[in-house]
Coordinates of C-alpha atoms and ligand atoms in Angstrom, one line a residue:
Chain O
X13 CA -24.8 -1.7 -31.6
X14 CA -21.9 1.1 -31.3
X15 CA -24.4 3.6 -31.5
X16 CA -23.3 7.3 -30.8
X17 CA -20.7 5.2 -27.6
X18 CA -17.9 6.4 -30.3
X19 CA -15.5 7.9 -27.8
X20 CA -14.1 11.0 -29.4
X21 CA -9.8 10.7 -29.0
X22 CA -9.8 14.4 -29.8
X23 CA -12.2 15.4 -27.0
X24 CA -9.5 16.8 -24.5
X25 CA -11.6 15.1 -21.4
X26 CA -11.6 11.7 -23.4
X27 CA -7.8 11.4 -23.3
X28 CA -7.7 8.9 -20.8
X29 CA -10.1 6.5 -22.5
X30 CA -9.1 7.4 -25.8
X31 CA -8.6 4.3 -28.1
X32 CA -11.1 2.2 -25.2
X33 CA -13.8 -0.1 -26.3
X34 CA -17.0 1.9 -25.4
X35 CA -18.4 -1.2 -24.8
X36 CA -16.2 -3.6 -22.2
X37 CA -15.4 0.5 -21.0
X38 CA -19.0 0.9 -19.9
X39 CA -19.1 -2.4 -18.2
X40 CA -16.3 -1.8 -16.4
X41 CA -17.5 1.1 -15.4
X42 CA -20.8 -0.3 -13.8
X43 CA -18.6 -2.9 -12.3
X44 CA -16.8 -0.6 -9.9
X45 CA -20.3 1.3 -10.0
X46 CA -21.9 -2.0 -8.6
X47 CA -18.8 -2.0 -5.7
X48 CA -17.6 -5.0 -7.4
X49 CA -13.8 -5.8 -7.1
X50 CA -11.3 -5.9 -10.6
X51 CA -9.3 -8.5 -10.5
X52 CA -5.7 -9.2 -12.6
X53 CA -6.9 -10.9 -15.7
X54 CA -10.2 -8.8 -16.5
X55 CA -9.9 -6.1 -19.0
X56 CA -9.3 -2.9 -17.9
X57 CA -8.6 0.5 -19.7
X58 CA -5.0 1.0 -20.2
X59 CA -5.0 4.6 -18.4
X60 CA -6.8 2.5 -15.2
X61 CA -3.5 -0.2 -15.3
X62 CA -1.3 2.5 -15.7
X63 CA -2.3 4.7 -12.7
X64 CA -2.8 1.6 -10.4
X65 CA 0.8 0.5 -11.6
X66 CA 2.2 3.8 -10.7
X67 CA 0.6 4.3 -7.4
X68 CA 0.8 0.7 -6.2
X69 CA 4.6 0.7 -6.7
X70 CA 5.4 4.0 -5.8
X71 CA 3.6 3.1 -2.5
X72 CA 5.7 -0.2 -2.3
X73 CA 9.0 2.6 -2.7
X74 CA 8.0 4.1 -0.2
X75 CA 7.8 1.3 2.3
X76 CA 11.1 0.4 1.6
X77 CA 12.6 3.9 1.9
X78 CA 10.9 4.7 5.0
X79 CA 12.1 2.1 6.6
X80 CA 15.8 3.9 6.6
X81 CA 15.0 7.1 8.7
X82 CA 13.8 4.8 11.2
X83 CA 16.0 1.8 11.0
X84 CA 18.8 4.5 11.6
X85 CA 17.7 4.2 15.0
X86 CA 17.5 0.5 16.0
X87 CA 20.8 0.0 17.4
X88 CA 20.0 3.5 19.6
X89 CA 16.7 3.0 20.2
X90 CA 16.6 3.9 24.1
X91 CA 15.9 0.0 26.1
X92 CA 15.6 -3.0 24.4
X93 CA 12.1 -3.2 24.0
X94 CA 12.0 -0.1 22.4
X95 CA 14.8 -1.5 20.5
X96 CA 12.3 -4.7 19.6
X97 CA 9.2 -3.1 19.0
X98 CA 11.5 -0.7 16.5
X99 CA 12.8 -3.5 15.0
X100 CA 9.1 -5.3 14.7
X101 CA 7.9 -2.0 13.4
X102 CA 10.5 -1.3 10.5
X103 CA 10.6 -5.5 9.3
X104 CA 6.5 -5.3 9.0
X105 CA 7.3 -1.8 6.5
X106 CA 9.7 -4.2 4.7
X107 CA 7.2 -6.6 4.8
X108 CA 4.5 -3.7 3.3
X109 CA 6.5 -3.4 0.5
X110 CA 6.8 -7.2 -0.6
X111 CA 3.1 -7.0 -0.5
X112 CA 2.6 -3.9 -2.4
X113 CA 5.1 -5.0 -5.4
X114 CA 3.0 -8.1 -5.3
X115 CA 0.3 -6.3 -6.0
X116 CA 1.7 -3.8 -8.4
X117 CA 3.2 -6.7 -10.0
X118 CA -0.3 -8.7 -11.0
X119 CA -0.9 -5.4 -13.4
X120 CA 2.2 -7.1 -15.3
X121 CA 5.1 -4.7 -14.4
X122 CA 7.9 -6.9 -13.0
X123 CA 9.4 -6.5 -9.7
X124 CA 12.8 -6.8 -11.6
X125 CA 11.8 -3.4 -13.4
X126 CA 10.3 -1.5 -10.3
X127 CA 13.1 -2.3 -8.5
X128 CA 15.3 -0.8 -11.3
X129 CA 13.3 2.0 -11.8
X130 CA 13.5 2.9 -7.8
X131 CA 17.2 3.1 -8.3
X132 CA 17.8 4.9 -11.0
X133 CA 15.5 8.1 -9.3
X134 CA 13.0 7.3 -12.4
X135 CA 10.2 6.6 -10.0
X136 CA 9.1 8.6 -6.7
X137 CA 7.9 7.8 -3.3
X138 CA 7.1 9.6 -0.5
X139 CA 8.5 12.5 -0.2
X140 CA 8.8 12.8 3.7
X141 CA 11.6 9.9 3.7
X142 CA 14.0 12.8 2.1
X143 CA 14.0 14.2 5.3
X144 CA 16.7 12.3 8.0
X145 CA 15.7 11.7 11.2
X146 CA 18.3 13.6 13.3
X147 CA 17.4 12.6 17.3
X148 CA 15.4 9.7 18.6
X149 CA 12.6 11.9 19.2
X150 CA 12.4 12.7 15.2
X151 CA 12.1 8.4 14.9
X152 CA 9.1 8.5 17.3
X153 CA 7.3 11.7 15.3
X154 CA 8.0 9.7 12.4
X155 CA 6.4 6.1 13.6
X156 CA 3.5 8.3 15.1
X157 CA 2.2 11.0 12.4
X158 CA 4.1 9.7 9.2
X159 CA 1.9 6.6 10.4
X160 CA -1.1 8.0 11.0
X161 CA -0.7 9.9 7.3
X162 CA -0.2 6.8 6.0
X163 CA -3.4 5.1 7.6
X164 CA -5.2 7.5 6.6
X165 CA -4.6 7.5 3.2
X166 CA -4.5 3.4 2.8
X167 CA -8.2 3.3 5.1
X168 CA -9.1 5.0 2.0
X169 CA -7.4 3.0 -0.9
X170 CA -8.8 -0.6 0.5
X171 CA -11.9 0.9 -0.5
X172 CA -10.6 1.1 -3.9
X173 CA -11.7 -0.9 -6.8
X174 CA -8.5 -2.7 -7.6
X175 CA -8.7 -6.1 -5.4
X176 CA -4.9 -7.6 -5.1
X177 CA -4.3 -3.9 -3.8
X178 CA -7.2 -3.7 -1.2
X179 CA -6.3 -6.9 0.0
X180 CA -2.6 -6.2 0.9
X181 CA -3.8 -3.4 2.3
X182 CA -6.3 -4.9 4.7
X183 CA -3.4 -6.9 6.1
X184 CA -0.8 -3.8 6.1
X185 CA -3.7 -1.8 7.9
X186 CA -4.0 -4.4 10.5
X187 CA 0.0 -4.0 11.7
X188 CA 0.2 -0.3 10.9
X189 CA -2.4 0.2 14.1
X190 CA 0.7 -1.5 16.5
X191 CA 2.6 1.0 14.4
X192 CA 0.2 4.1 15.6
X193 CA 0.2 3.1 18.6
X194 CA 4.0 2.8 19.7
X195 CA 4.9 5.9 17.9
X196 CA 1.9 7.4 19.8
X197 CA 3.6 5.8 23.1
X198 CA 7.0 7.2 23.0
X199 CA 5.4 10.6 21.9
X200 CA 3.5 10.6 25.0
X201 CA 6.4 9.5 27.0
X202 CA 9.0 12.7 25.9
X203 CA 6.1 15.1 26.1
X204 CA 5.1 13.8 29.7
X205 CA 8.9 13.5 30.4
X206 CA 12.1 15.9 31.5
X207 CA 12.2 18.9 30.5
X208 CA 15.6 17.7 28.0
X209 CA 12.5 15.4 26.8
X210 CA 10.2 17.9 26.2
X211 CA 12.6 20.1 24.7
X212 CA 13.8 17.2 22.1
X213 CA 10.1 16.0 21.3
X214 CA 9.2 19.7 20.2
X215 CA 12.0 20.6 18.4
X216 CA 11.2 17.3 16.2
X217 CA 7.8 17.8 15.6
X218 CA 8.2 21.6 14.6
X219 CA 11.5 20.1 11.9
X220 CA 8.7 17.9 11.1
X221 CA 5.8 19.7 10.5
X222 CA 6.0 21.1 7.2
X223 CA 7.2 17.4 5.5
X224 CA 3.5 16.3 7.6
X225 CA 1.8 19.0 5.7
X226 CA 3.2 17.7 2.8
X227 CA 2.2 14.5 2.9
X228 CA -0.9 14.3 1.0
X229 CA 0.4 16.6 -1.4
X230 CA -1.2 19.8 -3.0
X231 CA -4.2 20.4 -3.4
X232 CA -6.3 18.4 -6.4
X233 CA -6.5 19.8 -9.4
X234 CA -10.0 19.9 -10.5
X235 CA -9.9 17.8 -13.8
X236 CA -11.6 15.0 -15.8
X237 CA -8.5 13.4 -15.1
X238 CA -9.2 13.3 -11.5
X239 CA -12.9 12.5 -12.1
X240 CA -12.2 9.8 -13.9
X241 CA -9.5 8.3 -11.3
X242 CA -12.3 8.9 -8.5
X243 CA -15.6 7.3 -10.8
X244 CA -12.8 4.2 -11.3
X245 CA -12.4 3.9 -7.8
X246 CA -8.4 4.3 -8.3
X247 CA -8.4 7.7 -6.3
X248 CA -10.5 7.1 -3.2
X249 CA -10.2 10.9 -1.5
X250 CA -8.9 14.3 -2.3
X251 CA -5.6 15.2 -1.0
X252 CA -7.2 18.4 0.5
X253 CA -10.1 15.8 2.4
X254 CA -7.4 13.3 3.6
X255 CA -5.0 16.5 5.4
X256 CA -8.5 17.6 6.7
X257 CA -9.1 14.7 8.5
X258 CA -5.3 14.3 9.4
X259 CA -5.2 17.5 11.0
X260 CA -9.1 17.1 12.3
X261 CA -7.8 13.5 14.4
X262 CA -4.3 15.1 15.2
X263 CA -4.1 18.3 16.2
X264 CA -6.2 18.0 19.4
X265 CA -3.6 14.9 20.5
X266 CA -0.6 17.2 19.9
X267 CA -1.9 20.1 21.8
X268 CA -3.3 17.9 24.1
X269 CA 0.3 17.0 25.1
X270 CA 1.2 20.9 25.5
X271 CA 3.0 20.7 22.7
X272 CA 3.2 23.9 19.9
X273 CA 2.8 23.3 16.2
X274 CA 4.6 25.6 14.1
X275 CA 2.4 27.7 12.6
X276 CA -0.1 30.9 14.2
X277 CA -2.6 30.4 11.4
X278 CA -3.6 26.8 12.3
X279 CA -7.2 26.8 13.8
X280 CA -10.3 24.8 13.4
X281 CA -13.9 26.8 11.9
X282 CA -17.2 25.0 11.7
X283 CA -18.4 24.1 7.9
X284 CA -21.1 22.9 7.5
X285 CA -20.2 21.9 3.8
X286 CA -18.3 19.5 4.5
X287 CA -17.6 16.1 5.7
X288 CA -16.1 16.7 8.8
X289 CA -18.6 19.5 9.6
X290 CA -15.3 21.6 10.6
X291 CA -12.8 23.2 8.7
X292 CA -8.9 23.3 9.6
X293 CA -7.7 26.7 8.6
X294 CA -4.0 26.7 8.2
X295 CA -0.7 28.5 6.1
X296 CA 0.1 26.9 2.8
X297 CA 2.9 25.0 2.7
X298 CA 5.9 25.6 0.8
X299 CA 4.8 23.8 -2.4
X300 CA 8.1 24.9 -4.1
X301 CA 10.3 23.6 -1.3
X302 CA 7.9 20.0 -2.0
X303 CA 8.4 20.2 -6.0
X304 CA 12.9 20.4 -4.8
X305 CA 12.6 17.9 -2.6
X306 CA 11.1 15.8 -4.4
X307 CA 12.9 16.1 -7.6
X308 CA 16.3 15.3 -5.7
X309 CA 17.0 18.3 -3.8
X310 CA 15.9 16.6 -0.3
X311 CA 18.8 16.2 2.4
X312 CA 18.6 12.7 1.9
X313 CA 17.5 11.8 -1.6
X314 CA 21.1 10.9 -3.1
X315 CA 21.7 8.9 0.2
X316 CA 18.5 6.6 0.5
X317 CA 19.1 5.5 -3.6
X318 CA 22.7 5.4 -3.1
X319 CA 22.0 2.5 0.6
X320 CA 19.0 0.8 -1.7
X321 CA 21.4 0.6 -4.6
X322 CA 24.6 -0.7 -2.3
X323 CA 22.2 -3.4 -0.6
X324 CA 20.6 -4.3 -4.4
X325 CA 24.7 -5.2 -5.3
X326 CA 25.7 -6.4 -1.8
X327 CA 22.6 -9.1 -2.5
X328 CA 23.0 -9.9 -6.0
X329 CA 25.2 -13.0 -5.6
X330 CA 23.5 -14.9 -3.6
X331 CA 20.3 -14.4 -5.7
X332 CA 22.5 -15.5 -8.6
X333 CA 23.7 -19.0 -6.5
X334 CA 20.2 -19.5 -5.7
X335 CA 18.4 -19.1 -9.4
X336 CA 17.9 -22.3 -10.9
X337 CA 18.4 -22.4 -14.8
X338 CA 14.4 -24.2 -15.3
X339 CA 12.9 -21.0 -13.1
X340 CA 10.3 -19.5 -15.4
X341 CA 8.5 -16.0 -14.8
X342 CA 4.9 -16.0 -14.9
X343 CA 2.4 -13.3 -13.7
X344 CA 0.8 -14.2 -10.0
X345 CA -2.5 -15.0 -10.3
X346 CA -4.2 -12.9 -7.6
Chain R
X28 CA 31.0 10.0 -0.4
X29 CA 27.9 10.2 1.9
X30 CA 28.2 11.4 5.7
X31 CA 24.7 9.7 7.3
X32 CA 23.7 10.2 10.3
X33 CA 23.4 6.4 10.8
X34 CA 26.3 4.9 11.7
X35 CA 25.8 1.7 9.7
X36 CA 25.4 3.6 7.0
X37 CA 28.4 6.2 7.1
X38 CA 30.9 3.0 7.8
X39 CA 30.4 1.7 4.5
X40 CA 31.7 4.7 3.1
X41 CA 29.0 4.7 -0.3
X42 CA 29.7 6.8 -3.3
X43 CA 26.7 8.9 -4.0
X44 CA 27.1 7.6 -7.8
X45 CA 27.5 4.2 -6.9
X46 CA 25.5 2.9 -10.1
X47 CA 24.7 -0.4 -10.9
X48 CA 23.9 -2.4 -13.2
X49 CA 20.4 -2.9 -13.9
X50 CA 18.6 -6.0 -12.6
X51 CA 18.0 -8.6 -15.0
X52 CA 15.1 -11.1 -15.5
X53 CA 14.8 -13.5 -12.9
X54 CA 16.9 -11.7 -10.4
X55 CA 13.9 -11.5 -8.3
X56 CA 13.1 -15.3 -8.7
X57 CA 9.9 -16.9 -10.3
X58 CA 6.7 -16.7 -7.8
X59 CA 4.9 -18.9 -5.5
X60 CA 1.4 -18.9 -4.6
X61 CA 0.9 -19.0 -0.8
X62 CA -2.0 -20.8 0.6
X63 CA -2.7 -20.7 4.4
X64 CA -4.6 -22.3 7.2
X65 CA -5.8 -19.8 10.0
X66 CA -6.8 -22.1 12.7
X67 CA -7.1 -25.9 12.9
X68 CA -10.1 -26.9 11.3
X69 CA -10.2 -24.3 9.0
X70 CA -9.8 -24.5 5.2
X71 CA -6.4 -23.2 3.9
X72 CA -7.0 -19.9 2.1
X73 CA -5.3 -17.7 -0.7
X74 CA -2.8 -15.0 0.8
X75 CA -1.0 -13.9 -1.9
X76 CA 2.6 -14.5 -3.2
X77 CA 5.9 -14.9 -2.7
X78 CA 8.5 -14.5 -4.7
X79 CA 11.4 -17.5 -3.8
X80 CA 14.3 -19.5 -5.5
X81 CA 12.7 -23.0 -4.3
X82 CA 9.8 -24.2 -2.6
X83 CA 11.8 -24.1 1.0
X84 CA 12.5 -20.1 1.2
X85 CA 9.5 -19.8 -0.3
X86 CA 7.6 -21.4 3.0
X87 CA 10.6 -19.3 5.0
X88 CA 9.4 -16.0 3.3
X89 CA 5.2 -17.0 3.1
X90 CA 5.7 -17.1 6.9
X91 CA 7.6 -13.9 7.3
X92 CA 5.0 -12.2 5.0
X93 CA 1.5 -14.1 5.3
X94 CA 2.0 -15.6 9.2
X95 CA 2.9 -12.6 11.4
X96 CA 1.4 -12.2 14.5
X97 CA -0.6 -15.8 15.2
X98 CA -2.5 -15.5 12.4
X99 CA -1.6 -19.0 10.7
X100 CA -1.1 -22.6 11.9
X101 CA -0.1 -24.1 8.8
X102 CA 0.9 -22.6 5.3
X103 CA 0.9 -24.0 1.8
X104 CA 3.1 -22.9 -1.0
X105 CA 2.4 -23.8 -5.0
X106 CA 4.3 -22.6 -8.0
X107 CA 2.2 -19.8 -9.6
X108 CA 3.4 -21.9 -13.0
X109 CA 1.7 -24.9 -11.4
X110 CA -2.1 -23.5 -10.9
X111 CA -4.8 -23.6 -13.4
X112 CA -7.6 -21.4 -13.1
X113 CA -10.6 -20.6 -14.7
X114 CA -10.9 -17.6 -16.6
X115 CA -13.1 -14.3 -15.2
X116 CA -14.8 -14.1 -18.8
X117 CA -16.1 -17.6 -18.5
X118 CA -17.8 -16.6 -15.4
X119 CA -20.8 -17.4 -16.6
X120 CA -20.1 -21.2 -15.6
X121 CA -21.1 -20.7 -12.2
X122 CA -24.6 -19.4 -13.2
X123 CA -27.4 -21.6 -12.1
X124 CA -30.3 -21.6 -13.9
X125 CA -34.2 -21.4 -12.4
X126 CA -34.7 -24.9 -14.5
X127 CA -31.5 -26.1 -11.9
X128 CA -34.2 -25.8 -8.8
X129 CA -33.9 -29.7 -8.5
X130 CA -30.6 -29.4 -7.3
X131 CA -31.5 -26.7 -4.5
X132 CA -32.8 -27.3 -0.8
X133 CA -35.0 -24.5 -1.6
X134 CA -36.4 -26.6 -4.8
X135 CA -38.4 -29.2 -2.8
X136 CA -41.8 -27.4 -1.2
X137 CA -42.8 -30.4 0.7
X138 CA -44.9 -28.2 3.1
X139 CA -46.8 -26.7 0.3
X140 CA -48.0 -30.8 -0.3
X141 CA -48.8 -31.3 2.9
X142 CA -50.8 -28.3 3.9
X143 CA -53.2 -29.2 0.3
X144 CA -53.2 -32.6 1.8
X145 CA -54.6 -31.6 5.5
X146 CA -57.1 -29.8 3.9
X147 CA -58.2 -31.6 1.4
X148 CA -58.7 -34.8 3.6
X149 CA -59.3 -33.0 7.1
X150 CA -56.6 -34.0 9.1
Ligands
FE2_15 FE1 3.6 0.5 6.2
FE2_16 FE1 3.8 1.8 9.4

């Protein structure tokens, strides 16, 4: 029956699968090949939990922690609707994260443990949220192109093959267009506004730039790693392919509004290899400036952990009143 | 001590070592599975879960997280300890069989009878 399907553990591209039953692997395999969904309790190759584990939650972080640049902001937002829709805007992010850690969570890490590993630095999430967001104007670049990143990039996952994950994210796509759209509305409104406006909305977006280049991080490494991630439908697009169509949608609404992106090189070139059938030339990012902000050396790593860790303590006692001693933990079904 | 640029923030005066002690088990509460109803008439459906200390925050929290935005008249919250389900490698109990036919609209070919019958008599 085993055949030759002996998966070689020494066979450097076999590492992730190393130790898998060929077997339940290959049906697995034409599961996700068939477009079918996994779901919590079916068996899964340990390297497929562990990725979806560590990108679900590190997603779920990143909710959470971008929710401070902009909650910064509520209490100055300028108008109280402004002030509402802000508000709306940064409670559905919270509300993002309860659904990704649910998610995350049916993979059989515990919230308890992501929550303790977000505090202690031991796991990431987006980097961009190192970055504070020093004028009003920054809040609105933020709600409209660290938004539109994220859409982007979660269009893609709720394609993906894991299906607690692509359902949260059909319903976190749903609010995050109200999200696009407001950040897209104050945008328009410095940019078509007084000169001061003008003036604030383009200073923001140049500070903000090279964190929005960032975003989808460096380019792939060509691997069996990555192969792998993209035949188990865990990886749904290269980061290259997601900043192409970022800057593809994006660019022609910035410029649109007058406004000047910081950097000369940045021009579009027809291609007819890919996709898009266009090309975005542009300057590298600072890749070394991403790899020091991201391993603490951001203007605001220390303080978001240090807030997340105050508001963990500030809450702890009334989640301690509340637990009743017959509580008991089980994974969540679905 | 950390200077934000938020106000909030920079009044409570936070140490940037303010370590605490890790969360323990249960600090996060047991979960609830969250059933809802979109519109009257329909059948309540699975959204996902919350996670609650008792089945009252747990409806608070299913309707901050499940029922934003109009999209639920009526929500349903069950202890994720309380649900039974079947298990994915047993799927093969929802398999019908083509010997199960007699149990399918599509099993009964009364027009095929019919037809043989006009012609075989002339009607
Ligand atoms: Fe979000
Ligand atoms: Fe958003």
């Amino acid at each position: 029956m085993y055949g030759n399907a002996y998966i070689d553990p020494n066979e450097k591209a076999n590492a992730m699968i190393a130790g898998e039953d060929p077997i339940k692997l290959a049906e697995f395999e034409a599961r996700i090949a068939r477009g079918e969904k996994i779901e919590p309790k079916d068996w899964m190759p340990k390297e497929y939990r562990k990725q979806l584990i560590r990108m679900i939650e590190q997603h779920g972080h990143s909710e959470i922690i971008g929710a401070l640049p902009e909650g910064t902001w509520i209490t100055r937002a300028p108008g109280f609707k402004r002030k509402l829709a802000l508000m709306a805007k940064v409670q559905d992010e919270v509300g993002h994260a309860q659904l990704l850690y649910s998610a995350a969570e049916t993979l059989g890490k515990s919230r308890e443990d992501m929550i303790n590993d977000l505090i202690t630095g031991k796991s990431k999430y987006s980097n961009v949220f190192n970055y504070p967001a020093y004028t009003w104007a920054d809040a609105c670049i933020i709600a409209w192109l660290i938004d539109a990143g994220a859409i982007i990039n979660q269009v893609a996952n709720a394609k993906g093959s894991y299906g607690p994950y692509c359902r949260a994210l059909d319903r976190i796509c749903t609010e995050e267009s109200f999200h696009l759209k407001y950040g897209h509305d104050n945008v328009v409104t410095l940019a078509t506004g007084t000169p001061t406006q003008r003036k604030m909305v383009q200073e923001a977006l140049t500070r903000w730039w090279p964190p929005i280049m960032h975003f989808f991080g460096p380019s792939d490494k060509i691997s069996s790693h990555t192969e792998i991630l993209m035949r188990w439908k865990v990886k749904m697009a290269s980061n290259d392919d997601m900043r192409q169509q970022f800057l593809n949608m994006y660019v022609p609404k910035i410029w649109d509004l007058g406004l000047e992106l910081p950097d000369a090189n940045l021009k579009k070139v027809e291609d007819t290899n890919s996709k898009l059938g266009v090309k975005w030339e542009y300057t590298e990012p600072d890749w070394d400036e991403f790899k020091r902000v991201i391993n603490g050396g951001g203007p605001c790593n220390a303080e978001r952990l240090a807030v997340r860790r105050m508001a963990e303590e500030k809450g702890r006692w009334v989640r301690a009143a509340l637990l009743r001693k017959d509580e008991k933990y089980v994974t969540p079904l679905a | 001590m950390i200077n934000s640029l938020d106000p909030r923030i920079a009044r409570e005066k936070i140490n940037e070592d303010n370590n605490i002690a890790p969360l323990t088990e249960m600090d996060q509460f047991e979960t609830y599975e969250v059933f809802h109803q979109k519109k009257r008439g329909d059948q309540h459906v699975h959204a996902g879960i919350v996670h609650a200390p008792n089945a009252e925050m747990a409806l608070l929290f299913a309707k901050e997280q499940y029922g934003r935005r109009g999209l639920s008249v009526n929500i349903w919250v069950v202890k994720t300890n309380n649900v039974f389900a079947s298990d994915y490698d047993d799927a093969d109990i929802f398999e019908t069989v083509p010997e199960k036919q007699y149990r399918e609209a599509g099993g009964y070919k009364v027009m095929d009878k019919i037809n043989k019958y006009k012609k075989e008599n002339k009607v």
